[in-house]
PDB file of C-alpha atoms in Angstrom:
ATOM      1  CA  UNK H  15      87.450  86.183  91.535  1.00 93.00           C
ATOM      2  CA  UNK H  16      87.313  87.282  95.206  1.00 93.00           C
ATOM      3  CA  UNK H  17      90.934  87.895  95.040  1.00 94.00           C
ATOM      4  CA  UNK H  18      90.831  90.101  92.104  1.00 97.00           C
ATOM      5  CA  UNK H  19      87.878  92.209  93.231  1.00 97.00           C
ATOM      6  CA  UNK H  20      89.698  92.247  96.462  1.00 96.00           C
ATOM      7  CA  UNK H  21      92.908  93.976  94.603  1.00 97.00           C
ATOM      8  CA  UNK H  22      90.867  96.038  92.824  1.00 98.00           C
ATOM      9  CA  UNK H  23      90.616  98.870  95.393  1.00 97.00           C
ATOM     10  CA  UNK H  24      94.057  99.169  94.928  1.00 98.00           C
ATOM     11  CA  UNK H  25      94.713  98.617  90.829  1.00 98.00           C
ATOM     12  CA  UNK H  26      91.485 100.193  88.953  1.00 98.00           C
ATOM     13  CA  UNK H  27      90.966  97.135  87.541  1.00 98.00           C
ATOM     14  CA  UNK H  28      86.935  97.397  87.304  1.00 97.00           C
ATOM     15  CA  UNK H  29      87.769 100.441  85.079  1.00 96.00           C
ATOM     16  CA  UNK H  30      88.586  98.431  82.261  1.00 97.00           C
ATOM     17  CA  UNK H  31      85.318  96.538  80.944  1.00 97.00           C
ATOM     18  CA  UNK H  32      85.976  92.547  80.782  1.00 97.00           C
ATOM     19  CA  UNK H  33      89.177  92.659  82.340  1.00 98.00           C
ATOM     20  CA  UNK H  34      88.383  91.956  86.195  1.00 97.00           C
ATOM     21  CA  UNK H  35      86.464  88.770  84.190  1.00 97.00           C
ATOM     22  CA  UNK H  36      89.850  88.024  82.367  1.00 97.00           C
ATOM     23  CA  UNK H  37      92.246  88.522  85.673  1.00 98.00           C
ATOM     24  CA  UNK H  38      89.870  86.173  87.815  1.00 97.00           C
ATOM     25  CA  UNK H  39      90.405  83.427  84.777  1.00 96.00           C
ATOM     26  CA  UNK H  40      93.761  83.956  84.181  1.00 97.00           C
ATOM     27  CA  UNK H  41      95.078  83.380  88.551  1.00 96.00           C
ATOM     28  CA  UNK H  42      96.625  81.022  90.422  1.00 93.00           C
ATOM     29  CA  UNK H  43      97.597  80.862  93.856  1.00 90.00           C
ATOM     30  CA  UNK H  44     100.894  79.754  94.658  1.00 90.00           C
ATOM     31  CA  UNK H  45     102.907  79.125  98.005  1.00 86.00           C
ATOM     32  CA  UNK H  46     104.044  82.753  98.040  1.00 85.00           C
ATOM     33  CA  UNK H  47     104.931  85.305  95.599  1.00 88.00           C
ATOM     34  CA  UNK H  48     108.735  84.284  95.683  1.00 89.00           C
ATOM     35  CA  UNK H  49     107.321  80.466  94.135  1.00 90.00           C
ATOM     36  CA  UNK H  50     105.535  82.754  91.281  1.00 92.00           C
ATOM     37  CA  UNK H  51     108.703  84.301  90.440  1.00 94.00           C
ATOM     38  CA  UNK H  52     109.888  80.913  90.250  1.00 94.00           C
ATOM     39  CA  UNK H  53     107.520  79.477  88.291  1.00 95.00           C
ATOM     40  CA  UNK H  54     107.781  82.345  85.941  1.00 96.00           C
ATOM     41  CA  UNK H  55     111.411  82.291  85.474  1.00 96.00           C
ATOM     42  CA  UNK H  56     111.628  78.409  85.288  1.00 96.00           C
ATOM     43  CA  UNK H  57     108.754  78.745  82.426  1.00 96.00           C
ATOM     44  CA  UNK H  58     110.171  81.275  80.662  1.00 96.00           C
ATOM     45  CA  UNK H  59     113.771  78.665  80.058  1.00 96.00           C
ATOM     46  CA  UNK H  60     111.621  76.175  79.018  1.00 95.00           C
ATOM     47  CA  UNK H  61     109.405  77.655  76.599  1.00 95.00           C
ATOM     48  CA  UNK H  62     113.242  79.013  75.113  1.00 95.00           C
ATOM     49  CA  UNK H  63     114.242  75.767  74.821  1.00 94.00           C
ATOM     50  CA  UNK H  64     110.963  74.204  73.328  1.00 94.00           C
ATOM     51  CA  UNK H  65     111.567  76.358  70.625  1.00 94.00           C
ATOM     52  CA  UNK H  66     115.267  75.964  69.985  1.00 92.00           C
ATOM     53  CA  UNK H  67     116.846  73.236  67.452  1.00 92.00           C
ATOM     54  CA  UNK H  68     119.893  72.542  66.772  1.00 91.00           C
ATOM     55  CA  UNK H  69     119.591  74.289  63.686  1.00 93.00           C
ATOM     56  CA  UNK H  70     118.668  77.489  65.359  1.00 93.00           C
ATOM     57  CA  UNK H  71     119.142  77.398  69.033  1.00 92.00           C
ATOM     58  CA  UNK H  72     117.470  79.824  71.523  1.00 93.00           C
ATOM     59  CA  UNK H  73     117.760  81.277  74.702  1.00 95.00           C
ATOM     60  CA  UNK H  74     115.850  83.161  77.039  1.00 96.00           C
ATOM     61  CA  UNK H  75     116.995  87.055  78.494  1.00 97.00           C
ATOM     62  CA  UNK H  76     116.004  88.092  81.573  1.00 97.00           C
ATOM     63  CA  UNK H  77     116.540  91.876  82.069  1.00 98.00           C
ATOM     64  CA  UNK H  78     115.742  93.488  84.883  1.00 97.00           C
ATOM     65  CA  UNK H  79     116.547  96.547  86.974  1.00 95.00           C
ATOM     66  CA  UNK H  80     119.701  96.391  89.315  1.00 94.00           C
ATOM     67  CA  UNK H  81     117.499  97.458  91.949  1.00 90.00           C
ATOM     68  CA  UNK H  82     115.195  94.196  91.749  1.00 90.00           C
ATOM     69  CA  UNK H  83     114.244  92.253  94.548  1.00 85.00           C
ATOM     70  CA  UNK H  84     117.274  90.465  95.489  1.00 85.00           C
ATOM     71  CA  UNK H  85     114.907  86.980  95.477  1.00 89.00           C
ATOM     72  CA  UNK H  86     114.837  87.863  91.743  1.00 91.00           C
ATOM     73  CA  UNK H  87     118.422  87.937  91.225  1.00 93.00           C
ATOM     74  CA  UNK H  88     118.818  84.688  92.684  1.00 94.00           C
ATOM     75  CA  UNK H  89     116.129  82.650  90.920  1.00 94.00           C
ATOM     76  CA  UNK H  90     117.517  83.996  87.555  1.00 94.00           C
ATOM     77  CA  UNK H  91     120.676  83.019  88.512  1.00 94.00           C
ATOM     78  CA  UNK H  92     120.148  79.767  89.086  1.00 93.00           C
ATOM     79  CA  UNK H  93     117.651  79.078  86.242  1.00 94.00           C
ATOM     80  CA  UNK H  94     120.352  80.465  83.987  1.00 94.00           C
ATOM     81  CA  UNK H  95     122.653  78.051  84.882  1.00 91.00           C
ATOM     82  CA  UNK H  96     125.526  80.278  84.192  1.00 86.00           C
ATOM     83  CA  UNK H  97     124.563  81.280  80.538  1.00 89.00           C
ATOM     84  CA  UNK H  98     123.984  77.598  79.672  1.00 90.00           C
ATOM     85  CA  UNK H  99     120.093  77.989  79.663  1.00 91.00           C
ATOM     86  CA  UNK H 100     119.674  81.535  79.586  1.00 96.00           C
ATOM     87  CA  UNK H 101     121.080  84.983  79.643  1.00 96.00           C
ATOM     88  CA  UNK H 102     120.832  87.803  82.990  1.00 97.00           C
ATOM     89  CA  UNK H 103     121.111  91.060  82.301  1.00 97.00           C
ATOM     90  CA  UNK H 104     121.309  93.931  84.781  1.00 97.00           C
ATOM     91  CA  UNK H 105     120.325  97.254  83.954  1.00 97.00           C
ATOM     92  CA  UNK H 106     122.072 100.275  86.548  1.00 96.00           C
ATOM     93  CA  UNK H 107     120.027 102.393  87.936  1.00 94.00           C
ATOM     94  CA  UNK H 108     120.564 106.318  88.539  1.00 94.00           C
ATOM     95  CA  UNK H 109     119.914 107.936  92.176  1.00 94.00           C
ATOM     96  CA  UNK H 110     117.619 110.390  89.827  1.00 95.00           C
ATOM     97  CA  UNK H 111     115.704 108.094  89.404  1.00 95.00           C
ATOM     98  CA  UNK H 112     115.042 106.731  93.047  1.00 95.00           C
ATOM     99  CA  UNK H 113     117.068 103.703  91.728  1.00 94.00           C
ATOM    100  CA  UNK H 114     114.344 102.988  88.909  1.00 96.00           C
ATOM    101  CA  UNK H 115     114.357 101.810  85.201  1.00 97.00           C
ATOM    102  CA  UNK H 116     114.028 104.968  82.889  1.00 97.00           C
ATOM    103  CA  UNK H 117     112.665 105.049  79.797  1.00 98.00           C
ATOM    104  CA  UNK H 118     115.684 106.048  78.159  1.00 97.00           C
ATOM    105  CA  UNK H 119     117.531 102.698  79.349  1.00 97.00           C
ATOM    106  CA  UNK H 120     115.092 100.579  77.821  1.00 98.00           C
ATOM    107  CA  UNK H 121     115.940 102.444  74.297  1.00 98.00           C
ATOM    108  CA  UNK H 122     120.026 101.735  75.073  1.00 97.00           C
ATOM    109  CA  UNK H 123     119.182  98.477  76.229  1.00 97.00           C
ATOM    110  CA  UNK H 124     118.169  97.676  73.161  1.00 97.00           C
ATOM    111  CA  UNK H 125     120.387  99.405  70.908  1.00 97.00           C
ATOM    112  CA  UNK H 126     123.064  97.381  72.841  1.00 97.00           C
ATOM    113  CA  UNK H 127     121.344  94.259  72.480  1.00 96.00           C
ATOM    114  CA  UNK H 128     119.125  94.176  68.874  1.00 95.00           C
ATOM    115  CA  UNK H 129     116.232  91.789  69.230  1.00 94.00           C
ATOM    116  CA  UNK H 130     117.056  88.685  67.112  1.00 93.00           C
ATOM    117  CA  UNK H 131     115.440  84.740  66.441  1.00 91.00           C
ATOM    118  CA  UNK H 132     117.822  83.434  69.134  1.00 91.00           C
ATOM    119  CA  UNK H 133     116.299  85.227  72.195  1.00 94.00           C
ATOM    120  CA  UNK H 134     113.295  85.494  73.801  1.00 95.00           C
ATOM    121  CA  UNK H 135     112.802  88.400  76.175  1.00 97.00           C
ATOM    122  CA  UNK H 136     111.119  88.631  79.866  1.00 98.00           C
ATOM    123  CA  UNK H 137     111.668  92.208  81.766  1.00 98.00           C
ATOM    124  CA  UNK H 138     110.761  91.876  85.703  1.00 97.00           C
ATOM    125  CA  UNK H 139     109.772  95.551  86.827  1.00 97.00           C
ATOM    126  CA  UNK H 140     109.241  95.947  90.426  1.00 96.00           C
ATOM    127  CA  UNK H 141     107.349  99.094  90.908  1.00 96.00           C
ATOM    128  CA  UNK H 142     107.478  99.977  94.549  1.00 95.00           C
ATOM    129  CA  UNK H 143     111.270  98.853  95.590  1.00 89.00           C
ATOM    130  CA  UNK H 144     112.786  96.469  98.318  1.00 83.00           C
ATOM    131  CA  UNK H 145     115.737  97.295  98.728  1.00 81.00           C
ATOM    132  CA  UNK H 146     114.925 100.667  97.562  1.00 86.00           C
ATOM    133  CA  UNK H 147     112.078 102.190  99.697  1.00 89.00           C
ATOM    134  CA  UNK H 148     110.731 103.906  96.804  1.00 94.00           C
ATOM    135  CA  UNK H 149     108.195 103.773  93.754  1.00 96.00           C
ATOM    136  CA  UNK H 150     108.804 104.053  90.570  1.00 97.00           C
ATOM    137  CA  UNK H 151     106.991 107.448  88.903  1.00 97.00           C
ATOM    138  CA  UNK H 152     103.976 106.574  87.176  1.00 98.00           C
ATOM    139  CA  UNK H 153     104.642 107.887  83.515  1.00 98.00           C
ATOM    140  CA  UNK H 154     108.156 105.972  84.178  1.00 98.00           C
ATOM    141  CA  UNK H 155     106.893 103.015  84.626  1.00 98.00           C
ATOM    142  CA  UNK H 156     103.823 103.533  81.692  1.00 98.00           C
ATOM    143  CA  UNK H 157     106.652 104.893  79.269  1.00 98.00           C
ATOM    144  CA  UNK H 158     108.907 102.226  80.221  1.00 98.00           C
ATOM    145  CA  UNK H 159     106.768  99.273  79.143  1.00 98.00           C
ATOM    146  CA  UNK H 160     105.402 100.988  76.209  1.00 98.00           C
ATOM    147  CA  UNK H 161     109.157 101.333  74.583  1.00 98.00           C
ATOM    148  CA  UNK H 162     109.730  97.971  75.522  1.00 98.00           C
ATOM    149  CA  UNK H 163     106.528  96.789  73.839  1.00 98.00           C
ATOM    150  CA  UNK H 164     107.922  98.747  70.668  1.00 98.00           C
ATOM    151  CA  UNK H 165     110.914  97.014  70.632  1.00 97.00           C
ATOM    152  CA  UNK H 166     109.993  93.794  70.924  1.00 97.00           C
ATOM    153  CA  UNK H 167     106.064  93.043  70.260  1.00 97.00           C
ATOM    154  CA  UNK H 168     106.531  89.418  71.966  1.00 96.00           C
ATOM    155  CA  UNK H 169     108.113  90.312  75.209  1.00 98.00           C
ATOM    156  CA  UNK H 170     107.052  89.056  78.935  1.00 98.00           C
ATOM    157  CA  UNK H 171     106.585  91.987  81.739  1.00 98.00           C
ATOM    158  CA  UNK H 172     106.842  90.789  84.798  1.00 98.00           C
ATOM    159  CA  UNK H 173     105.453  93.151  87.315  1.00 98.00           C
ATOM    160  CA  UNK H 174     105.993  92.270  90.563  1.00 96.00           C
ATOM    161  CA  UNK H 175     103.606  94.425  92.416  1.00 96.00           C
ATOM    162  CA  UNK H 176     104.024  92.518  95.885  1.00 93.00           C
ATOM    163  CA  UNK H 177     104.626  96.114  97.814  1.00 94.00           C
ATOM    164  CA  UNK H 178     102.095  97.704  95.917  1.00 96.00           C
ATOM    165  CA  UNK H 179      98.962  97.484  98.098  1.00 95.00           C
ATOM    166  CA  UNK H 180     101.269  99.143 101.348  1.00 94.00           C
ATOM    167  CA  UNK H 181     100.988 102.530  99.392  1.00 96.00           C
ATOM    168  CA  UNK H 182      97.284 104.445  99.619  1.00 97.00           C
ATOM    169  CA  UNK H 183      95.069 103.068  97.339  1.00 97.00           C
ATOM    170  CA  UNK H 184      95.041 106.573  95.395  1.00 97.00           C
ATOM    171  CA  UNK H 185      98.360 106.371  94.940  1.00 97.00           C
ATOM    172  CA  UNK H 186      98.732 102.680  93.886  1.00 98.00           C
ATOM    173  CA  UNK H 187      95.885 103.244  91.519  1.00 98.00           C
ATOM    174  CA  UNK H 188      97.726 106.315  89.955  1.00 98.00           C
ATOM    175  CA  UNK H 189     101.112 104.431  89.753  1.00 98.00           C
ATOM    176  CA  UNK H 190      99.753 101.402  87.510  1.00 98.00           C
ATOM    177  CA  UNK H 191      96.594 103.436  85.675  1.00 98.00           C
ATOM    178  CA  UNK H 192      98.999 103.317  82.248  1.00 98.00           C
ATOM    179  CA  UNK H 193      99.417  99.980  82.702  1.00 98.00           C
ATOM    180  CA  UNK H 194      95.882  99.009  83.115  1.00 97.00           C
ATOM    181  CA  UNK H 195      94.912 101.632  80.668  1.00 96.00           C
ATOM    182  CA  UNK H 196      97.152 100.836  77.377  1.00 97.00           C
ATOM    183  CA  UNK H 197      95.852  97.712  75.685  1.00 97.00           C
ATOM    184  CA  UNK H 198      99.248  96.878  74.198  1.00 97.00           C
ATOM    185  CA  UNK H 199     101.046  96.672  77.148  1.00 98.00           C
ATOM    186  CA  UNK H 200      98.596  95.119  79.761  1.00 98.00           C
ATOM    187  CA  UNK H 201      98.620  91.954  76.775  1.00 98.00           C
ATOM    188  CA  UNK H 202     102.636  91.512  77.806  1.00 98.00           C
ATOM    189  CA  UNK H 203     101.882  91.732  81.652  1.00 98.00           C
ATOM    190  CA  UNK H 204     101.883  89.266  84.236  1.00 98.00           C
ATOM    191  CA  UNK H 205     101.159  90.407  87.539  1.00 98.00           C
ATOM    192  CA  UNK H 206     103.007  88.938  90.621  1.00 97.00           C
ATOM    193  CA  UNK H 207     101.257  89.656  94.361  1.00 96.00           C
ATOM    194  CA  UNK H 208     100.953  88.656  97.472  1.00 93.00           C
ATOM    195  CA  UNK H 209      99.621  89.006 101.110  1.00 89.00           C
ATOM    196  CA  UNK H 210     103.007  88.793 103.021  1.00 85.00           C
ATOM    197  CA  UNK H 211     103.696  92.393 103.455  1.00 84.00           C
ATOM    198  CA  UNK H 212     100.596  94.087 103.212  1.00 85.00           C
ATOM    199  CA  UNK H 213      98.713  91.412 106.171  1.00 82.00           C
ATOM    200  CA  UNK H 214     101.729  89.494 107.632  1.00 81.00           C
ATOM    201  CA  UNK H 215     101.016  86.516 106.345  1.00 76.00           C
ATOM    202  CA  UNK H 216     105.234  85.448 105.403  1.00 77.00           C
ATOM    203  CA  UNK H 217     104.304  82.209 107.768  1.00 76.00           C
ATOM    204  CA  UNK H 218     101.199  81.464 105.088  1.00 77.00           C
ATOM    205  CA  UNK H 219     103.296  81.852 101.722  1.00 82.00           C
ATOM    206  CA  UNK H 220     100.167  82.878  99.957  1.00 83.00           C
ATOM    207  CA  UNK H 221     101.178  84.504  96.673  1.00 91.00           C
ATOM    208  CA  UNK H 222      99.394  84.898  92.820  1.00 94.00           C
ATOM    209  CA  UNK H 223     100.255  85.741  89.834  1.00 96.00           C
ATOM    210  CA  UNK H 224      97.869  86.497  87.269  1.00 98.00           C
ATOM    211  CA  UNK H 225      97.550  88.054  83.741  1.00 98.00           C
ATOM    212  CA  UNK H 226      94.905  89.278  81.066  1.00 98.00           C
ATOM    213  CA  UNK H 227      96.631  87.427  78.265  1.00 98.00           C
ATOM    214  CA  UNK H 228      95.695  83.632  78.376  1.00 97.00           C
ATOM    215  CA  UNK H 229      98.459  82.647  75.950  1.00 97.00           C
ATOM    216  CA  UNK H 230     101.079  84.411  78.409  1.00 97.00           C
ATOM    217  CA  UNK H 231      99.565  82.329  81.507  1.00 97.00           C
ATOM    218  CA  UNK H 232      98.962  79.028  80.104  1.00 96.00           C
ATOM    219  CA  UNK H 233     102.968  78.750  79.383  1.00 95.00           C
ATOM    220  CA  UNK H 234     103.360  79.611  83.091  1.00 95.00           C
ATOM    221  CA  UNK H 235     100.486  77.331  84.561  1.00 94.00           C
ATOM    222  CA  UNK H 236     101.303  74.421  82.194  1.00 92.00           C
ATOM    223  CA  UNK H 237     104.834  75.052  84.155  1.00 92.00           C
ATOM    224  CA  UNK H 238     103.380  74.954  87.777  1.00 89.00           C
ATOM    225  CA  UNK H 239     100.720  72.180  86.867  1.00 88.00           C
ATOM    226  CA  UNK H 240     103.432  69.907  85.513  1.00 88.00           C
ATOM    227  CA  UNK H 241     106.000  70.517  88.682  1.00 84.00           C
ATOM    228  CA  UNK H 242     103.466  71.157  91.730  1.00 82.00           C
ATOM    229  CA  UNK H 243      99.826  69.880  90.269  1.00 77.00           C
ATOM    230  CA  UNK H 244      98.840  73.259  91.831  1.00 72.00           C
ATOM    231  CA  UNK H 245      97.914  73.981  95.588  1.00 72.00           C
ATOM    232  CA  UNK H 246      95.599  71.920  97.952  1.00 70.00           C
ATOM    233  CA  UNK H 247      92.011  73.607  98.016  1.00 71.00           C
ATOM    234  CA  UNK H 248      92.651  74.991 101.291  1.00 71.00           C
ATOM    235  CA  UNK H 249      95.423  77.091 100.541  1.00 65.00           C
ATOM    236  CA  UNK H 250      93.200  78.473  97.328  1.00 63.00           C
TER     237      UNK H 250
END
């Protein structure tokens, strides 16, 4: 809860009645955000393969900008096992657009690849860039997830936010206010931060993630309970 409010100077969460209430439920500290992403990515495999039989197998998609943080690339990589578990997909990005996802790619994205009973589908959206040095625009990244939404009503959105506190807090606040503020999108969210860059705490590895849509974070925490058991009470 302290950790939410904390954030909030920086999100607008408090602008949204219940949801600070739902966030502070819905956290979990983890040994950085880079273990998060892990956790994520690891959960998002194996709720794929919970659901497949041999009848009707399934795999999970992760699809992501080619501008993601290069951690991300990585994680998905291995998780994927080389297409045996899942399936990576990189979406270019255009100098236009400061090396961001465009609306208009999530349309061709999908027109490319139809959503169908043998995938499920996670998009990790990083809206202020490493390796970039920039931030996605604001109705980008609102438009964005609300075509991806349309597409497919069950998808994951992974934000990962962890360079969003180094902008001004006007600016961060302006930059995820569609996010916070459209009901149908902030249900597919999960939120990814961390105090590494914005207090210098890399030696710590003090990371969340965190989401208003229980059903989205059980499937993650049942994930990091079963592996890790969770972090010591210090660390939390």
């Amino acid at each position: 809860e302290s950790m939410i409010k904390y954030f909030d100077r920086h999100y607008g969460f408090s602008e949204v009645p219940g949801l600070m209430e739902k966030l502070s439920f819905n956290a979990t500290i983890v040994g950085g955000g880079m273990r998060g992403l892990d956790d994520i990515a690891t959960a998002m495999v194996s709720i794929a393969e919970a659901e497949s039989t041999p009848e009707k197998p399934k795999k999970h998609r992760f699809i992501h900008p080619d501008n993601s943080f290069g951690t991300w690339h990585s994680i998905v990589d291995l998780r994927s096992n080389k297409g045996k578990t899942a399936e990576v997909h990189k979406v270019p990005t255009d100098q236009k657009n400061l090396l961001h996802l465009s609306p208009e790619q999530v349309d061709e994205f999908y027109e490319a690849n139809p959503i169908d009973d043998a995938h499920n589908d996670s998009w990790c959206i990083t809206p202020v860039g490493n390796p970039s040095g920039t931030y996605i625009d604001a109705d980008a990244l609102a438009e964005s997830c609300k075509r991806i939404v349309k597409h497919n009503p069950k998808v994951k959105i992974i934000l990962d936010c962890t360079y969003v506190r180094t902008l001004k807090p006007e600016i961060s606040k302006k930059l995820v206010a569609g996010i916070i503020g459209a009901p149908q999108v902030l249900d597919r969210v999960v939120f990814i931060e961390s105090f590494s860059k914005t207090h210098g705490f890399s030696g710590e590895r003090l990371g969340t993630y965190f989401s208003a849509n229980p059903d989205i974070y059980n499937g993650i925490q049942n994930l990091n309970m079963m592996l890790s058991a969770g972090n010591g009470r210090q660390k939390s």
